[in-house]
PDB file of C-alpha atoms in Angstrom:
ATOM      1  CA  MET A 127      16.280 -59.976 -18.409  1.00  0.00           C
ATOM      2  CA  GLU A 128      12.698 -59.272 -18.021  1.00  0.00           C
ATOM      3  CA  ALA A 129      13.302 -55.635 -18.687  1.00  0.00           C
ATOM      4  CA  GLN A 130      14.937 -56.285 -21.800  1.00  0.00           C
ATOM      5  CA  LYS A 131      12.147 -58.189 -23.227  1.00  0.00           C
ATOM      6  CA  VAL A 132       9.731 -55.042 -22.342  1.00  0.00           C
ATOM      7  CA  ASN A 133      12.046 -53.206 -24.391  1.00  0.00           C
ATOM      8  CA  TYR A 134      12.005 -55.539 -27.366  1.00  0.00           C
ATOM      9  CA  PHE A 135       8.507 -55.540 -27.451  1.00  0.00           C
ATOM     10  CA  SER A 136       8.204 -51.827 -27.099  1.00  0.00           C
ATOM     11  CA  GLU A 137      10.854 -51.456 -30.162  1.00  0.00           C
ATOM     12  CA  ILE A 138       8.777 -54.115 -32.198  1.00  0.00           C
ATOM     13  CA  ASN A 139       5.507 -52.126 -31.361  1.00  0.00           C
ATOM     14  CA  GLU A 140       6.995 -48.873 -32.759  1.00  0.00           C
ATOM     15  CA  LEU A 141       8.269 -50.811 -35.824  1.00  0.00           C
ATOM     16  CA  LEU A 142       4.698 -52.298 -36.237  1.00  0.00           C
ATOM     17  CA  CYS A 143       3.077 -48.865 -36.014  1.00  0.00           C
ATOM     18  CA  ASN A 144       5.495 -47.360 -38.805  1.00  0.00           C
ATOM     19  CA  ILE A 145       4.920 -50.498 -41.150  1.00  0.00           C
ATOM     20  CA  LYS A 146       1.204 -50.476 -40.758  1.00  0.00           C
ATOM     21  CA  ASN A 147       1.229 -46.728 -40.666  1.00  0.00           C
ATOM     22  CA  ASP A 148      -1.145 -46.869 -37.657  1.00  0.00           C
ATOM     23  CA  PRO A 149      -0.472 -45.088 -34.531  1.00  0.00           C
ATOM     24  CA  ASN A 150      -3.566 -46.725 -32.666  1.00  0.00           C
ATOM     25  CA  LEU A 151      -1.469 -49.996 -32.578  1.00  0.00           C
ATOM     26  CA  ALA A 152       0.782 -48.345 -29.840  1.00  0.00           C
ATOM     27  CA  GLY A 153       1.002 -50.740 -26.997  1.00  0.00           C
ATOM     28  CA  GLN A 154      -0.897 -53.314 -28.767  1.00  0.00           C
ATOM     29  CA  VAL A 155       2.150 -55.946 -28.745  1.00  0.00           C
ATOM     30  CA  THR A 156       1.747 -58.608 -26.149  1.00  0.00           C
ATOM     31  CA  GLU A 157       4.062 -61.982 -25.857  1.00  0.00           C
ATOM     32  CA  GLN A 158       0.922 -63.709 -27.418  1.00  0.00           C
ATOM     33  CA  SER A 159       0.436 -61.273 -30.337  1.00  0.00           C
ATOM     34  CA  ASN A 160       0.232 -63.062 -33.769  1.00  0.00           C
ATOM     35  CA  PHE A 161       1.460 -60.427 -36.016  1.00  0.00           C
ATOM     36  CA  ILE A 162      -0.628 -62.177 -39.439  1.00  0.00           C
ATOM     37  CA  GLU A 163      -3.789 -62.821 -37.569  1.00  0.00           C
ATOM     38  CA  ASP A 164      -4.043 -59.756 -35.116  1.00  0.00           C
ATOM     39  CA  PHE A 165      -2.368 -57.139 -36.865  1.00  0.00           C
ATOM     40  CA  GLY A 166      -3.112 -58.194 -40.470  1.00  0.00           C
ATOM     41  CA  ILE A 167       0.473 -57.891 -42.112  1.00  0.00           C
ATOM     42  CA  ASP A 168       0.565 -59.172 -45.404  1.00  0.00           C
ATOM     43  CA  SER A 169       3.626 -60.464 -47.282  1.00  0.00           C
ATOM     44  CA  LEU A 170       4.836 -57.135 -48.473  1.00  0.00           C
ATOM     45  CA  ASP A 171       4.514 -55.685 -44.709  1.00  0.00           C
ATOM     46  CA  ILE A 172       6.484 -58.740 -43.630  1.00  0.00           C
ATOM     47  CA  VAL A 173       9.555 -58.171 -45.866  1.00  0.00           C
ATOM     48  CA  ASP A 174       9.455 -54.549 -44.678  1.00  0.00           C
ATOM     49  CA  PHE A 175       8.697 -55.636 -41.031  1.00  0.00           C
ATOM     50  CA  MET A 176      11.877 -57.889 -41.219  1.00  0.00           C
ATOM     51  CA  LEU A 177      14.129 -55.428 -42.725  1.00  0.00           C
ATOM     52  CA  GLU A 178      13.126 -52.807 -40.160  1.00  0.00           C
ATOM     53  CA  LEU A 179      13.940 -55.475 -37.513  1.00  0.00           C
ATOM     54  CA  GLU A 180      17.326 -56.318 -38.961  1.00  0.00           C
ATOM     55  CA  SER A 181      18.294 -52.565 -38.988  1.00  0.00           C
ATOM     56  CA  GLN A 182      16.697 -51.827 -35.238  1.00  0.00           C
ATOM     57  CA  PHE A 183      18.009 -55.005 -33.797  1.00  0.00           C
ATOM     58  CA  ASP A 184      21.522 -55.659 -35.860  1.00  0.00           C
ATOM     59  CA  ILE A 185      20.473 -59.089 -36.713  1.00  0.00           C
ATOM     60  CA  GLU A 186      20.504 -60.661 -40.175  1.00  0.00           C
ATOM     61  CA  VAL A 187      17.289 -62.481 -41.186  1.00  0.00           C
ATOM     62  CA  ASP A 188      17.805 -65.226 -43.870  1.00  0.00           C
ATOM     63  CA  PHE A 189      14.567 -65.195 -45.932  1.00  0.00           C
ATOM     64  CA  ASP A 190      15.254 -68.735 -47.451  1.00  0.00           C
ATOM     65  CA  THR A 191      15.273 -70.213 -43.996  1.00  0.00           C
ATOM     66  CA  PHE A 192      13.320 -67.724 -41.942  1.00  0.00           C
ATOM     67  CA  ASP A 193      10.562 -69.978 -40.114  1.00  0.00           C
ATOM     68  CA  PHE A 194       7.251 -67.487 -40.444  1.00  0.00           C
ATOM     69  CA  ASP A 195       6.046 -69.328 -37.214  1.00  0.00           C
ATOM     70  CA  ASN A 196       8.326 -66.852 -35.374  1.00  0.00           C
ATOM     71  CA  LEU A 197       5.336 -64.298 -36.350  1.00  0.00           C
ATOM     72  CA  THR A 198       2.720 -66.448 -34.954  1.00  0.00           C
ATOM     73  CA  SER A 199       3.516 -64.806 -31.392  1.00  0.00           C
ATOM     74  CA  ALA A 200       5.762 -61.611 -30.120  1.00  0.00           C
ATOM     75  CA  LYS A 201       7.262 -63.813 -27.671  1.00  0.00           C
ATOM     76  CA  ARG A 202       8.648 -66.201 -30.169  1.00  0.00           C
ATOM     77  CA  LEU A 203      10.016 -63.055 -32.560  1.00  0.00           C
ATOM     78  CA  VAL A 204      11.679 -61.731 -29.324  1.00  0.00           C
ATOM     79  CA  GLU A 205      13.438 -65.010 -28.915  1.00  0.00           C
ATOM     80  CA  TYR A 206      14.363 -65.226 -32.382  1.00  0.00           C
ATOM     81  CA  ILE A 207      16.041 -61.784 -32.392  1.00  0.00           C
ATOM     82  CA  ARG A 208      17.919 -62.674 -29.099  1.00  0.00           C
ATOM     83  CA  SER A 209      19.240 -65.782 -30.653  1.00  0.00           C
ATOM     84  CA  HIS A 210      20.229 -63.889 -33.811  1.00  0.00           C
ATOM     85  CA  SER A 211      21.577 -60.885 -32.075  1.00  0.00           C
ATOM     86  CA  ALA A 212      25.252 -60.439 -31.703  1.00  0.00           C
ATOM     87  CA  THR A 213      25.188 -58.285 -28.410  1.00  0.00           C
ATOM     88  CA  GLU A 214      22.795 -61.377 -26.991  1.00  0.00           C
ATOM     89  CA  ALA A 215      25.472 -64.065 -28.250  1.00  0.00           C
TER      90      ALA A 215
END
């Protein structure tokens, strides 16, 4: 199970690098990473990031009900992804 989390963090980190167009962010995502404060993603980045997460992890994000507190730690985001993933259910 822990190996899967590492995989999630790695994939999330790769998406973040692409969204921010900054390869220097590689390997920077930890369980405690706050995407807004630590990486400066703004509202447009958030939309792009969430759309990429949907595609990457085959989930559907309802933007009307999405709790943006899920972006306050990578651990919370992974938990959100896992709870909305058909393969994890």
